[in-house]
Coordinates of C-alpha atoms in Angstrom, one line a residue:
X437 CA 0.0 0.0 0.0
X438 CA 1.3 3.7 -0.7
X439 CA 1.4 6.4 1.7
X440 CA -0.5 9.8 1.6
X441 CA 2.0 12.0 0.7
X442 CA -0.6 12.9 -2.2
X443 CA -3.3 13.3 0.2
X444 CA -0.9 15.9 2.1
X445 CA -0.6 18.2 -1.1
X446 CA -4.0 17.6 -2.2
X447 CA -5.0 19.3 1.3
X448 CA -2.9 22.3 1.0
X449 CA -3.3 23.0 -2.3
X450 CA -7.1 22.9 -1.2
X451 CA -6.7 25.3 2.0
X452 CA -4.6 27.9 -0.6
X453 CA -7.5 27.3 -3.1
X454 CA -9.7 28.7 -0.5
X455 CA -7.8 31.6 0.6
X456 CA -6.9 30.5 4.4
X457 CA -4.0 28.5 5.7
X458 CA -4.6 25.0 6.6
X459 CA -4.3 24.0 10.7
X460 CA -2.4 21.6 11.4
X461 CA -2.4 19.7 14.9
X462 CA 0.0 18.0 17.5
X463 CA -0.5 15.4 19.7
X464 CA 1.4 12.7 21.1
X465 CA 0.5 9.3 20.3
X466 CA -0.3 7.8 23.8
X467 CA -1.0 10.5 25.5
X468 CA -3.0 10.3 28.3
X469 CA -3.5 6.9 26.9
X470 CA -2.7 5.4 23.5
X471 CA -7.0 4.9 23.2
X472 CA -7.2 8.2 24.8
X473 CA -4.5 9.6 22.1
X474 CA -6.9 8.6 19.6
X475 CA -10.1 10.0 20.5
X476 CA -7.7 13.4 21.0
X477 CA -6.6 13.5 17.3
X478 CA -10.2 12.2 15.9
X479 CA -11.3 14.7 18.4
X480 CA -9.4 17.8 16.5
X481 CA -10.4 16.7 13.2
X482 CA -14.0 16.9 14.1
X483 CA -12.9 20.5 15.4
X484 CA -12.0 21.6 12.2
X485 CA -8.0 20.6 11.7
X486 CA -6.9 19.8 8.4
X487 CA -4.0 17.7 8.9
X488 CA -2.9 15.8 12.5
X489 CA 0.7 15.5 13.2
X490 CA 1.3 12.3 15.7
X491 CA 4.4 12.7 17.8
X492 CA 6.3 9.2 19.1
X493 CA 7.2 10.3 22.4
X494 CA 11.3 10.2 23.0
X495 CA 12.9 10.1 26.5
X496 CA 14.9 12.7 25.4
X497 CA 13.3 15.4 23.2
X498 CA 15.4 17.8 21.5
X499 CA 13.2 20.6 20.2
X500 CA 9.8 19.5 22.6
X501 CA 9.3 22.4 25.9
X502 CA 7.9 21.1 29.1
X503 CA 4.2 20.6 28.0
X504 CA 4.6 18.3 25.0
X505 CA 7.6 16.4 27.5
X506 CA 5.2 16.0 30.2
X507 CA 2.7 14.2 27.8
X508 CA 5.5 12.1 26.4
X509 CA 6.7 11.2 30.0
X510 CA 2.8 10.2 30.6
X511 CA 3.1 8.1 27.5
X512 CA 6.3 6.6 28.1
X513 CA 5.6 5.4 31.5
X514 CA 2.1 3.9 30.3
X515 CA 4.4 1.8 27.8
X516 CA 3.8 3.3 24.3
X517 CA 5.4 1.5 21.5
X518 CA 5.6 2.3 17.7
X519 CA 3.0 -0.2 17.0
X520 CA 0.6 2.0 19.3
X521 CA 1.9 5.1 17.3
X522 CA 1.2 3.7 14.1
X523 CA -2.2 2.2 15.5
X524 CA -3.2 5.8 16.2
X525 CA -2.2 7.2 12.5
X526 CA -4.3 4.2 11.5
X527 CA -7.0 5.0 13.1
X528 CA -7.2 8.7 13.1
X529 CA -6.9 8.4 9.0
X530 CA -9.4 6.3 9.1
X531 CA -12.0 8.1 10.9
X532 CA -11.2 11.6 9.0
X533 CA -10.1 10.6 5.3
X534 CA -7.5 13.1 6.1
X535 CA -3.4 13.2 6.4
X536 CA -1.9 12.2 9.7
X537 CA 1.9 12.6 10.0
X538 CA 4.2 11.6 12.0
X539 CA 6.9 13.5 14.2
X540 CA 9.5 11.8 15.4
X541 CA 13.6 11.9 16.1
X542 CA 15.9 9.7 14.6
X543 CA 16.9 7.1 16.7
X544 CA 13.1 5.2 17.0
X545 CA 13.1 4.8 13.5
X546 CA 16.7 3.9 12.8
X547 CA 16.7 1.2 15.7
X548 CA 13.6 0.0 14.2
X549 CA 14.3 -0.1 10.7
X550 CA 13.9 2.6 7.8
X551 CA 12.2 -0.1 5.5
X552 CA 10.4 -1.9 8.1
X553 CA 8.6 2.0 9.5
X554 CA 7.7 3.2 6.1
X555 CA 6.4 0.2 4.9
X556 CA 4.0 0.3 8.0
X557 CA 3.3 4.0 8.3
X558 CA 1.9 3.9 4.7
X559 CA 0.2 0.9 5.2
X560 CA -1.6 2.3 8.1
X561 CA -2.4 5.4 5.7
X562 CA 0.2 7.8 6.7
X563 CA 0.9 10.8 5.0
X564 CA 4.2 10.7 5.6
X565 CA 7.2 12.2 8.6
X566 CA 8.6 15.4 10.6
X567 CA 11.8 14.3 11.5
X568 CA 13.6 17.7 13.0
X569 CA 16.8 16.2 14.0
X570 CA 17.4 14.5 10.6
X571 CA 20.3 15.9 8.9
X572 CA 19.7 16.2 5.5
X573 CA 22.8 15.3 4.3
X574 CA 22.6 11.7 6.5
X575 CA 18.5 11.5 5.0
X576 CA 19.4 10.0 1.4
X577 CA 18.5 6.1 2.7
X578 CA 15.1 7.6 4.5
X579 CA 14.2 9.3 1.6
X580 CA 14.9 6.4 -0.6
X581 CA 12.5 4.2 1.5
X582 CA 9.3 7.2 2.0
X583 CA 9.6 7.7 -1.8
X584 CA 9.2 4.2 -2.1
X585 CA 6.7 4.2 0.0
X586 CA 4.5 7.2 -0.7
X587 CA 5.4 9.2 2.3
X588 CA 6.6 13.0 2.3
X589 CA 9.6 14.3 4.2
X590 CA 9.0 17.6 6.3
X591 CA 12.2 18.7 7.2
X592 CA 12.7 21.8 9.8
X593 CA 13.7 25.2 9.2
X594 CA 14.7 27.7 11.5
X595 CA 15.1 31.4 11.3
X596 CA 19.1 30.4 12.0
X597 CA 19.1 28.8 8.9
X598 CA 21.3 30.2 6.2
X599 CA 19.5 31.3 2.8
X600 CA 22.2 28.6 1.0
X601 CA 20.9 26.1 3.5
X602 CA 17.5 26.7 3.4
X603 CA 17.9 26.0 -0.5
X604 CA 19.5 22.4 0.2
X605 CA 16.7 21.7 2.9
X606 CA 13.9 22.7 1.1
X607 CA 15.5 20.7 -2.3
X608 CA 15.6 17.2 -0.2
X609 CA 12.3 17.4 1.3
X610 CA 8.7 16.8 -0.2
X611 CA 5.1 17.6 1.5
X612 CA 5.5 21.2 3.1
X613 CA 8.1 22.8 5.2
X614 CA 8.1 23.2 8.7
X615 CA 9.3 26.3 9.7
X616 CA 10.4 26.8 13.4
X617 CA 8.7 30.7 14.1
X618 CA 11.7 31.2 17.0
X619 CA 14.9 30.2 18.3
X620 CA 13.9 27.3 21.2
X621 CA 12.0 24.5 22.1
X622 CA 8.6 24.5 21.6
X623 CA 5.1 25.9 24.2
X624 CA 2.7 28.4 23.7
X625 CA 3.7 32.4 23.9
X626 CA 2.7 35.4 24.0
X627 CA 4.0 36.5 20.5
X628 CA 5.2 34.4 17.5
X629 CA 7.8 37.0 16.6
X630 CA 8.4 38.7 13.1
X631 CA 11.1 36.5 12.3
X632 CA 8.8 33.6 11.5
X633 CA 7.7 36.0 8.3
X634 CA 11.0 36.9 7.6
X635 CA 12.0 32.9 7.2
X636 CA 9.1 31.7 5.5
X637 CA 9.6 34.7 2.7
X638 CA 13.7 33.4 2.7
X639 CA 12.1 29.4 3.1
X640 CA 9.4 30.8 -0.1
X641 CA 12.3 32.0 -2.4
X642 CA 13.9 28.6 -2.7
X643 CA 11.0 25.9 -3.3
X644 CA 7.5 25.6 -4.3
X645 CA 6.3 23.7 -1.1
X646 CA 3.9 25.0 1.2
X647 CA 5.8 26.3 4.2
X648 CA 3.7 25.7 7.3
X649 CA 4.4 28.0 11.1
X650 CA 4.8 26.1 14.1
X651 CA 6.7 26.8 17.4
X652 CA 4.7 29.4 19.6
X653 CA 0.8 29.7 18.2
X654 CA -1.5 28.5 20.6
X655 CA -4.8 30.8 20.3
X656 CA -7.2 32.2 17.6
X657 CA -5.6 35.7 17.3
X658 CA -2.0 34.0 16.7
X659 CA -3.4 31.9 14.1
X660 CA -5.0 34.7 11.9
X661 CA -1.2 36.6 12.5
X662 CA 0.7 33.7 11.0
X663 CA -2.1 32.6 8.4
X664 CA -1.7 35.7 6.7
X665 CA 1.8 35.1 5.7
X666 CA 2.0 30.9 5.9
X667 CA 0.3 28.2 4.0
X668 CA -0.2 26.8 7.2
X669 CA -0.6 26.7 11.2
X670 CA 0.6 24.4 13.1
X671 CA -0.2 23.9 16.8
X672 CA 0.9 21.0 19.1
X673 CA 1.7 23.1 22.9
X674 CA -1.9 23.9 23.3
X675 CA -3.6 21.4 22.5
X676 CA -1.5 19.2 24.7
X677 CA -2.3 22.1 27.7
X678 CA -5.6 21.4 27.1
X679 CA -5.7 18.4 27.5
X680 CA -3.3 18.2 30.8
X681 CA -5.8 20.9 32.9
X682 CA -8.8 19.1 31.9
X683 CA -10.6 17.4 34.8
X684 CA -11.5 14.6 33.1
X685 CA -10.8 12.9 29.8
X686 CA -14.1 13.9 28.2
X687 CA -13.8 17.3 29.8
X688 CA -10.3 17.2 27.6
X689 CA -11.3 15.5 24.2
X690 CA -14.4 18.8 24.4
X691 CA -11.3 21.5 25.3
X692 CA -9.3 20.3 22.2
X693 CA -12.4 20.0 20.0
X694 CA -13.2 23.3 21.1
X695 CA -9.5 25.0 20.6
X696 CA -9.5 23.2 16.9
X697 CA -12.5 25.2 16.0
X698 CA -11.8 28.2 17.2
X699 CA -8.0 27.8 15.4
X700 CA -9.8 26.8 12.3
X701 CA -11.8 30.2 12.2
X702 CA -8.3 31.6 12.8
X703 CA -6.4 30.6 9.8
X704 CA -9.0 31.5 7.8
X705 CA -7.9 35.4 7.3
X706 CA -11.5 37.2 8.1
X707 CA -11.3 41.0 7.8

């Protein structure tokens, strides 16, 4: 079976088409529980998110700020594996008809094969991988393998990033562009900064993917600032938040419903 990858462009071709960015959510597969994870990302699609990215929580997160590490360190102790992870790509594409990434580091996927992950993340439907701490120059036998497989490639940008090395990024990866709005780890703040327009201009000037804002957005007035310069949103922090201070797990799968709508009427650039 091939991967989504089309599915992925096909949606952001569809949000531009419409004149609004698309919304993109975060959420940790097995977090507060691996069914619990599910009901979460089928929960923001219901809301109104276009595309779900699933994160496969590390012990040892490089670019994740306390929030998103406090949900991993829930999932990790309640045992989630990468059969769980790709159970809740699975399911989530299932239930929505729409793309479901994964974002994960390295090391999973190298210790549990390259062929072996993309040959079950497409066949569960996936659309395809965020892996930030990829180099690119080390990617050539993952990209091989997604290709192969029907899977896109989202590498990460930052606005560090050189305009000659944005170029070489943006060459080796296929789907959109994730561009990292600030210098840091990622949570919910109080501004996305104006150097997140500055990069996705530079990121714009050297491919024809969609370059998609994440690092810092976590309400409806953020959204609308990014969506007017970004093909799309994405927002992982707060949906995770929202889920931690809920009472309850219902109480938490309405908060995250109701933060994906009001996201969604966000990113689509009302006067």
């Amino acid at each position: 079976m091939s991967g989504n990858v089309q599915l992925l462009s096909d949606t952001l071709a569809k949000a531009k088409a419409e004149d609004r960015a698309a919304l993109v959510a975060y959420l940790p597969a097995g977090f507060p529980t691996v069914d619990g994870g599910i009901e979460a990302a089928k929960a923001v699609f219901d809301g109104g998110a276009d595309i779900v990215e699933v994160g496969l929580p590390h012990s040892d997160p490089v670019l994740d700020g306390p929030v998103i590490q406090t949900a991993d360190d829930i999932a990790l102790k309640g045992g989630v594996k990468i059969a769980d992870v790709l159970r809740t790509v699975r399911e989530a594409y299932a239930a929505s008809g729409k793309p479901v990434l994964v974002m994960t580091y390295w090391n999973p996927i190298d210790r549990y094969g390259v062929e072996r992950f993309t040959a079950e993340l497409a066949e569960a439907g996936g659309a395809g991988c965020i892996l930030p701490d990829l180099p690119v120059q080390e990617s050539a036998v993952w990209r091989e393998h997604a290709e192969k497989h029907g899977l896109g490639t989202v590498f990460v940008v930052a606005p560090s990033s050189r305009d000659e090395r944005l170029a070489t990024i943006t060459a080796a990866g296929s789907g959109f562009v994730y561009a990292a709005s600030l210098m840091g780890v990622t949570g919910t703040r109080e501004s996305v900064g104006a150097s997140a327009e500055d990069l996705v201009a530079r990121t714009r000037a050297t491919t024809e993917l969609p370059v998609c804002v994440g690092l810092g957005v976590s309400n409806a007035v953020q959204a609308k600032e990014v969506a007017a310069f970004a093909d799309g949103v994405i927002v992982g922090s707060a949906f995770v938040k929202r889920m931690l201070d809920a009472p309850d797990h219902a109480a938490g799968l309405t908060a995250v419903r109701e933060l994906a709508a009001e996201l969604a009427e966000g990113v689509r650039r009302t006067p």
